[in-house]
Each structure stands twice: as structure tokens, then as C-alpha cells.
Amino acid sequence: MGDTPECAEMPKNVCLFGKQKRTNDGVICEIAYERREVANNLEKLKIAIAENPDFISENQKELWKKQAAAMEEYKRILGERIKDLIGE
């Protein structure tokens, strides 16, 4: 999946829902790219949560945890979509 030229050339500001007809492979690449971005941002958030900085309010820390949980679920669903598209 990630080794195809289409995935390798995916620009950062890709339009996921343009008017051009998209192939399954193209959609898989788009979703995989989005999942990778969510996963990267989630890891950064987890690091911030683990560091538990004093200058961040307890309310913000609780919101971080809720955000991380939502991102985990979103990442999981993107993975399910990829599996469905490749026929697993």
C-alpha cells in the first residue's frame, strides 16, 4: 500500500474529496496518509499528557485525555476503512 508511487507522491495538502474520479488504490492511499497524520499527532499529544506540565490547567489535561481517546477511535476507524477497501 505505502510503496505505490501514488502514495509516495501524496502532497501534504491533498484534496480528499475533489471532483475527479478516485480509484480504490487512491482512496486507500488518502486514508492511509490521513491515518498516519492522526497517529503522529496522537503520539505528540500522548507525550504532552505523560509530561504532565505544571503550567497546564487540570481542565485542559482532562480535555487532552478526551481528545486522545477520540483520536484513538478515529485512527481505529480509518484502519477499518482501509481493511474494508483492500478486502480483508
GROMACS .gro file of N, CA, C and O in nm:
model
  352
    1MET      N    1   0.082  -0.119   0.000
    1MET     CA    2   0.000   0.000   0.000
    1MET      C    3   0.087   0.125   0.000
    1MET      O    4   0.076   0.207  -0.088
    2GLY      N    5   0.175   0.146   0.098
    2GLY     CA    6   0.255   0.265   0.107
    2GLY      C    7   0.366   0.271   0.005
    2GLY      O    8   0.430   0.373  -0.009
    3ASP      N    9   0.392   0.163  -0.066
    3ASP     CA   10   0.502   0.159  -0.161
    3ASP      C   11   0.462   0.201  -0.301
    3ASP      O   12   0.546   0.209  -0.389
    4THR      N   13   0.335   0.226  -0.324
    4THR     CA   14   0.292   0.263  -0.459
    4THR      C   15   0.332   0.406  -0.487
    4THR      O   16   0.334   0.489  -0.397
    5PRO      N   17   0.364   0.437  -0.613
    5PRO     CA   18   0.403   0.573  -0.647
    5PRO      C   19   0.295   0.675  -0.611
    5PRO      O   20   0.325   0.784  -0.570
    6GLU      N   21   0.169   0.635  -0.623
    6GLU     CA   22   0.061   0.728  -0.591
    6GLU      C   23   0.070   0.772  -0.446
    6GLU      O   24   0.052   0.887  -0.413
    7CYS      N   25   0.100   0.679  -0.355
    7CYS     CA   26   0.114   0.712  -0.213
    7CYS      C   27   0.240   0.793  -0.190
    7CYS      O   28   0.240   0.887  -0.112
    8ALA      N   29   0.347   0.756  -0.255
    8ALA     CA   30   0.474   0.823  -0.234
    8ALA      C   31   0.468   0.970  -0.274
    8ALA      O   32   0.537   1.053  -0.218
    9GLU      N   33   0.384   1.001  -0.371
    9GLU     CA   34   0.376   1.137  -0.422
    9GLU      C   35   0.262   1.216  -0.361
    9GLU      O   36   0.232   1.326  -0.406
   10MET      N   37   0.198   1.164  -0.257
   10MET     CA   38   0.083   1.229  -0.197
   10MET      C   39   0.127   1.363  -0.135
   10MET      O   40   0.209   1.365  -0.045
   11PRO      N   41   0.077   1.475  -0.185
   11PRO     CA   42   0.115   1.605  -0.129
   11PRO      C   43   0.048   1.624   0.007
   11PRO      O   44  -0.055   1.564   0.037
   12LYS      N   45   0.107   1.710   0.089
   12LYS     CA   46   0.051   1.736   0.222
   12LYS      C   47  -0.089   1.795   0.215
   12LYS      O   48  -0.172   1.768   0.298
   13ASN      N   49  -0.114   1.879   0.119
   13ASN     CA   50  -0.243   1.947   0.112
   13ASN      C   51  -0.336   1.881   0.010
   13ASN      O   52  -0.407   1.948  -0.061
   14VAL      N   53  -0.335   1.750   0.008
   14VAL     CA   54  -0.415   1.676  -0.090
   14VAL      C   55  -0.564   1.701  -0.067
   14VAL      O   56  -0.610   1.711   0.046
   15CYS      N   57  -0.636   1.718  -0.174
   15CYS     CA   58  -0.781   1.734  -0.167
   15CYS      C   59  -0.843   1.595  -0.166
   15CYS      O   60  -0.838   1.524  -0.266
   16LEU      N   61  -0.899   1.556  -0.053
   16LEU     CA   62  -0.951   1.420  -0.041
   16LEU      C   63  -1.083   1.401  -0.113
   16LEU      O   64  -1.119   1.290  -0.148
   17PHE      N   65  -1.157   1.506  -0.134
   17PHE     CA   66  -1.291   1.491  -0.190
   17PHE      C   67  -1.311   1.579  -0.313
   17PHE      O   68  -1.413   1.645  -0.328
   18GLY      N   69  -1.214   1.577  -0.403
   18GLY     CA   70  -1.224   1.654  -0.526
   18GLY      C   71  -1.325   1.592  -0.621
   18GLY      O   72  -1.385   1.490  -0.594
   19LYS      N   73  -1.343   1.656  -0.735
   19LYS     CA   74  -1.442   1.610  -0.832
   19LYS      C   75  -1.390   1.501  -0.923
   19LYS      O   76  -1.466   1.442  -0.996
   20GLN      N   77  -1.260   1.474  -0.918
   20GLN     CA   78  -1.205   1.369  -1.003
   20GLN      C   79  -1.247   1.232  -0.949
   20GLN      O   80  -1.258   1.213  -0.829
   21LYS      N   81  -1.267   1.140  -1.043
   21LYS     CA   82  -1.300   1.003  -1.002
   21LYS      C   83  -1.177   0.942  -0.936
   21LYS      O   84  -1.066   0.951  -0.988
   22ARG      N   85  -1.197   0.880  -0.820
   22ARG     CA   86  -1.086   0.823  -0.744
   22ARG      C   87  -1.091   0.671  -0.754
   22ARG      O   88  -1.198   0.611  -0.752
   23THR      N   89  -0.974   0.610  -0.761
   23THR     CA   90  -0.965   0.464  -0.762
   23THR      C   91  -0.960   0.414  -0.618
   23THR      O   92  -0.931   0.491  -0.526
   24ASN      N   93  -0.989   0.286  -0.599
   24ASN     CA   94  -0.977   0.226  -0.466
   24ASN      C   95  -0.836   0.246  -0.411
   24ASN      O   96  -0.819   0.279  -0.295
   25ASP      N   97  -0.736   0.222  -0.496
   25ASP     CA   98  -0.597   0.240  -0.451
   25ASP      C   99  -0.572   0.383  -0.406
   25ASP      O  100  -0.505   0.406  -0.305
   26GLY      N  101  -0.625   0.477  -0.481
   26GLY     CA  102  -0.608   0.618  -0.444
   26GLY      C  103  -0.675   0.651  -0.312
   26GLY      O  104  -0.620   0.722  -0.228
   27VAL      N  105  -0.796   0.599  -0.292
   27VAL     CA  106  -0.869   0.622  -0.168
   27VAL      C  107  -0.793   0.558  -0.051
   27VAL      O  108  -0.780   0.618   0.056
   28ILE      N  109  -0.742   0.438  -0.072
   28ILE     CA  110  -0.665   0.370   0.033
   28ILE      C  111  -0.544   0.455   0.071
   28ILE      O  112  -0.514   0.474   0.190
   29CYS      N  113  -0.476   0.508  -0.028
   29CYS     CA  114  -0.360   0.593  -0.001
   29CYS      C  115  -0.399   0.718   0.076
   29CYS      O  116  -0.331   0.758   0.170
   30GLU      N  117  -0.509   0.780   0.036
   30GLU     CA  118  -0.556   0.901   0.105
   30GLU      C  119  -0.588   0.871   0.251
   30GLU      O  120  -0.549   0.946   0.341
   31ILE      N  121  -0.658   0.762   0.274
   31ILE     CA  122  -0.696   0.726   0.411
   31ILE      C  123  -0.572   0.688   0.491
   31ILE      O  124  -0.559   0.726   0.609
   32ALA      N  125  -0.480   0.616   0.429
   32ALA     CA  126  -0.356   0.577   0.498
   32ALA      C  127  -0.275   0.701   0.536
   32ALA      O  128  -0.219   0.709   0.646
   33TYR      N  129  -0.269   0.798   0.447
   33TYR     CA  130  -0.198   0.923   0.475
   33TYR      C  131  -0.266   0.995   0.592
   33TYR      O  132  -0.199   1.040   0.685
   34GLU      N  133  -0.397   1.004   0.589
   34GLU     CA  134  -0.471   1.071   0.697
   34GLU      C  135  -0.449   0.997   0.829
   34GLU      O  136  -0.427   1.059   0.933
   35ARG      N  137  -0.453   0.864   0.826
   35ARG     CA  138  -0.432   0.784   0.946
   35ARG      C  139  -0.293   0.808   1.003
   35ARG      O  140  -0.275   0.820   1.124
   36ARG      N  141  -0.194   0.816   0.915
   36ARG     CA  142  -0.057   0.842   0.961
   36ARG      C  143  -0.047   0.979   1.028
   36ARG      O  144   0.016   0.992   1.133
   37GLU      N  145  -0.111   1.079   0.971
   37GLU     CA  146  -0.109   1.212   1.030
   37GLU      C  147  -0.177   1.214   1.167
   37GLU      O  148  -0.126   1.273   1.262
   38VAL      N  149  -0.291   1.147   1.177
   38VAL     CA  150  -0.361   1.138   1.306
   38VAL      C  151  -0.273   1.066   1.407
   38VAL      O  152  -0.260   1.110   1.522
   39ALA      N  153  -0.211   0.956   1.366
   39ALA     CA  154  -0.125   0.879   1.456
   39ALA      C  155  -0.007   0.963   1.504
   39ALA      O  156   0.028   0.959   1.622
   40ASN      N  157   0.054   1.039   1.415
   40ASN     CA  158   0.167   1.125   1.453
   40ASN      C  159   0.122   1.231   1.554
   40ASN      O  160   0.190   1.256   1.655
   41ASN      N  161   0.009   1.294   1.528
   41ASN     CA  162  -0.042   1.396   1.620
   41ASN      C  163  -0.083   1.335   1.753
   41ASN      O  164  -0.063   1.395   1.859
   42LEU      N  165  -0.139   1.215   1.749
   42LEU     CA  166  -0.177   1.146   1.871
   42LEU      C  167  -0.053   1.115   1.956
   42LEU      O  168  -0.056   1.132   2.079
   43GLU      N  169   0.054   1.073   1.894
   43GLU     CA  170   0.176   1.045   1.969
   43GLU      C  171   0.229   1.171   2.037
   43GLU      O  172   0.274   1.166   2.151
   44LYS      N  173   0.225   1.283   1.968
   44LYS     CA  174   0.268   1.410   2.028
   44LYS      C  175   0.181   1.445   2.148
   44LYS      O  176   0.231   1.490   2.252
   45LEU      N  177   0.051   1.424   2.134
   45LEU     CA  178  -0.041   1.452   2.244
   45LEU      C  179  -0.014   1.360   2.362
   45LEU      O  180  -0.014   1.404   2.478
   46LYS      N  181   0.011   1.232   2.336
   46LYS     CA  182   0.041   1.137   2.443
   46LYS      C  183   0.167   1.178   2.519
   46LYS      O  184   0.175   1.163   2.641
   47ILE      N  185   0.265   1.227   2.447
   47ILE     CA  186   0.388   1.275   2.511
   47ILE      C  187   0.357   1.393   2.602
   47ILE      O  188   0.403   1.399   2.716
   48ALA      N  189   0.277   1.486   2.554
   48ALA     CA  190   0.239   1.602   2.636
   48ALA      C  191   0.164   1.557   2.761
   48ALA      O  192   0.189   1.608   2.871
   49ILE      N  193   0.073   1.461   2.746
   49ILE     CA  194  -0.003   1.410   2.860
   49ILE      C  195   0.092   1.345   2.960
   49ILE      O  196   0.082   1.369   3.082
   50ALA      N  197   0.185   1.265   2.912
   50ALA     CA  198   0.279   1.196   3.000
   50ALA      C  199   0.371   1.294   3.073
   50ALA      O  200   0.408   1.270   3.189
   51GLU      N  201   0.408   1.403   3.008
   51GLU     CA  202   0.495   1.502   3.071
   51GLU      C  203   0.423   1.576   3.183
   51GLU      O  204   0.487   1.628   3.273
   52ASN      N  205   0.291   1.584   3.175
   52ASN     CA  206   0.208   1.644   3.280
   52ASN      C  207   0.262   1.781   3.325
   52ASN      O  208   0.292   1.801   3.443
   53PRO      N  209   0.273   1.877   3.233
   53PRO     CA  210   0.333   2.006   3.268
   53PRO      C  211   0.250   2.083   3.373
   53PRO      O  212   0.128   2.081   3.369
   54ASP      N  213   0.321   2.147   3.464
   54ASP     CA  214   0.257   2.223   3.572
   54ASP      C  215   0.179   2.344   3.522
   54ASP      O  216   0.081   2.385   3.585
   55PHE      N  217   0.223   2.403   3.413
   55PHE     CA  218   0.162   2.526   3.365
   55PHE      C  219   0.032   2.503   3.287
   55PHE      O  220  -0.032   2.598   3.244
   56ILE      N  221  -0.009   2.378   3.271
   56ILE     CA  222  -0.134   2.345   3.203
   56ILE      C  223  -0.239   2.314   3.309
   56ILE      O  224  -0.214   2.237   3.402
   57SER      N  225  -0.356   2.374   3.295
   57SER     CA  226  -0.462   2.354   3.395
   57SER      C  227  -0.510   2.209   3.395
   57SER      O  228  -0.499   2.138   3.294
   58GLU      N  229  -0.566   2.168   3.507
   58GLU     CA  230  -0.620   2.032   3.519
   58GLU      C  231  -0.734   2.011   3.420
   58GLU      O  232  -0.750   1.902   3.365
   59ASN      N  233  -0.814   2.115   3.397
   59ASN     CA  234  -0.924   2.104   3.300
   59ASN      C  235  -0.869   2.077   3.160
   59ASN      O  236  -0.922   1.991   3.088
   60GLN      N  237  -0.764   2.147   3.122
   60GLN     CA  238  -0.702   2.124   2.991
   60GLN      C  239  -0.645   1.983   2.981
   60GLN      O  240  -0.657   1.918   2.878
   61LYS      N  241  -0.587   1.934   3.089
   61LYS     CA  242  -0.532   1.798   3.090
   61LYS      C  243  -0.642   1.695   3.072
   61LYS      O  244  -0.623   1.595   3.001
   62GLU      N  245  -0.757   1.718   3.133
   62GLU     CA  246  -0.870   1.627   3.115
   62GLU      C  247  -0.920   1.632   2.971
   62GLU      O  248  -0.955   1.530   2.912
   63LEU      N  249  -0.923   1.752   2.914
   63LEU     CA  250  -0.964   1.767   2.773
   63LEU      C  251  -0.863   1.699   2.680
   63LEU      O  252  -0.903   1.639   2.579
   64TRP      N  253  -0.736   1.706   2.712
   64TRP     CA  254  -0.634   1.635   2.634
   64TRP      C  255  -0.664   1.486   2.630
   64TRP      O  256  -0.654   1.422   2.526
   65LYS      N  257  -0.699   1.431   2.748
   65LYS     CA  258  -0.728   1.287   2.755
   65LYS      C  259  -0.850   1.251   2.671
   65LYS      O  260  -0.850   1.149   2.602
   66LYS      N  261  -0.952   1.336   2.674
   66LYS     CA  262  -1.071   1.311   2.591
   66LYS      C  263  -1.036   1.320   2.444
   66LYS      O  264  -1.081   1.240   2.362
   67GLN      N  265  -0.954   1.419   2.410
   67GLN     CA  266  -0.911   1.435   2.271
   67GLN      C  267  -0.831   1.313   2.226
   67GLN      O  268  -0.852   1.262   2.115
   68ALA      N  269  -0.741   1.264   2.310
   68ALA     CA  270  -0.660   1.147   2.276
   68ALA      C  271  -0.749   1.025   2.253
   68ALA      O  272  -0.727   0.949   2.158
   69ALA      N  273  -0.850   1.008   2.337
   69ALA     CA  274  -0.941   0.894   2.320
   69ALA      C  275  -1.017   0.904   2.188
   69ALA      O  276  -1.033   0.804   2.117
   70ALA      N  277  -1.062   1.024   2.154
   70ALA     CA  278  -1.133   1.044   2.027
   70ALA      C  279  -1.040   1.019   1.909
   70ALA      O  280  -1.081   0.958   1.809
   71MET      N  281  -0.916   1.063   1.920
   71MET     CA  282  -0.819   1.041   1.812
   71MET      C  283  -0.788   0.892   1.796
   71MET      O  284  -0.773   0.844   1.683
   72GLU      N  285  -0.779   0.820   1.907
   72GLU     CA  286  -0.756   0.675   1.901
   72GLU      C  287  -0.869   0.607   1.825
   72GLU      O  288  -0.846   0.521   1.740
   73GLU      N  289  -0.992   0.646   1.857
   73GLU     CA  290  -1.109   0.587   1.790
   73GLU      C  291  -1.109   0.622   1.641
   73GLU      O  292  -1.136   0.536   1.557
   74TYR      N  293  -1.079   0.746   1.609
   74TYR     CA  294  -1.075   0.791   1.470
   74TYR      C  295  -0.968   0.712   1.392
   74TYR      O  296  -0.993   0.664   1.282
   75LYS      N  297  -0.852   0.696   1.453
   75LYS     CA  298  -0.743   0.621   1.390
   75LYS      C  299  -0.786   0.476   1.366
   75LYS      O  300  -0.760   0.419   1.260
   76ARG      N  301  -0.853   0.417   1.465
   76ARG     CA  302  -0.900   0.280   1.453
   76ARG      C  303  -1.000   0.266   1.337
   76ARG      O  304  -0.991   0.173   1.256
   77ILE      N  305  -1.092   0.360   1.327
   77ILE     CA  306  -1.193   0.356   1.220
   77ILE      C  307  -1.128   0.373   1.083
   77ILE      O  308  -1.165   0.305   0.987
   78LEU      N  309  -1.030   0.461   1.073
   78LEU     CA  310  -0.959   0.476   0.946
   78LEU      C  311  -0.893   0.344   0.907
   78LEU      O  312  -0.896   0.304   0.791
   79GLY      N  313  -0.836   0.273   1.005
   79GLY     CA  314  -0.778   0.142   0.979
   79GLY      C  315  -0.882   0.042   0.930
   79GLY      O  316  -0.856  -0.037   0.839
   80GLU      N  317  -1.000   0.046   0.990
   80GLU     CA  318  -1.109  -0.042   0.946
   80GLU      C  319  -1.149  -0.012   0.802
   80GLU      O  320  -1.176  -0.103   0.724
   81ARG      N  321  -1.155   0.117   0.768
   81ARG     CA  322  -1.189   0.154   0.631
   81ARG      C  323  -1.086   0.100   0.533
   81ARG      O  324  -1.121   0.049   0.425
   82ILE      N  325  -0.959   0.112   0.569
   82ILE     CA  326  -0.853   0.060   0.481
   82ILE      C  327  -0.869  -0.091   0.463
   82ILE      O  328  -0.866  -0.140   0.350
   83LYS      N  329  -0.888  -0.162   0.573
   83LYS     CA  330  -0.906  -0.308   0.564
   83LYS      C  331  -1.024  -0.344   0.477
   83LYS      O  332  -1.018  -0.436   0.396
   84ASP      N  333  -1.133  -0.270   0.492
   84ASP     CA  334  -1.252  -0.297   0.412
   84ASP      C  335  -1.225  -0.275   0.263
   84ASP      O  336  -1.265  -0.354   0.179
   85LEU      N  337  -1.152  -0.169   0.231
   85LEU     CA  338  -1.122  -0.138   0.091
   85LEU      C  339  -1.028  -0.238   0.027
   85LEU      O  340  -1.035  -0.263  -0.093
   86ILE      N  341  -0.938  -0.297   0.108
   86ILE     CA  342  -0.847  -0.396   0.049
   86ILE      C  343  -0.903  -0.536   0.058
   86ILE      O  344  -0.842  -0.630   0.010
   87GLY      N  345  -1.022  -0.548   0.119
   87GLY     CA  346  -1.092  -0.675   0.117
   87GLY      C  347  -1.054  -0.772   0.226
   87GLY      O  348  -1.066  -0.893   0.209
   88GLU      N  349  -1.003  -0.723   0.337
   88GLU     CA  350  -0.968  -0.812   0.450
   88GLU      C  351  -1.089  -0.838   0.535
   88GLU      O  352  -1.173  -0.759   0.556
   0.00000   0.00000   0.00000
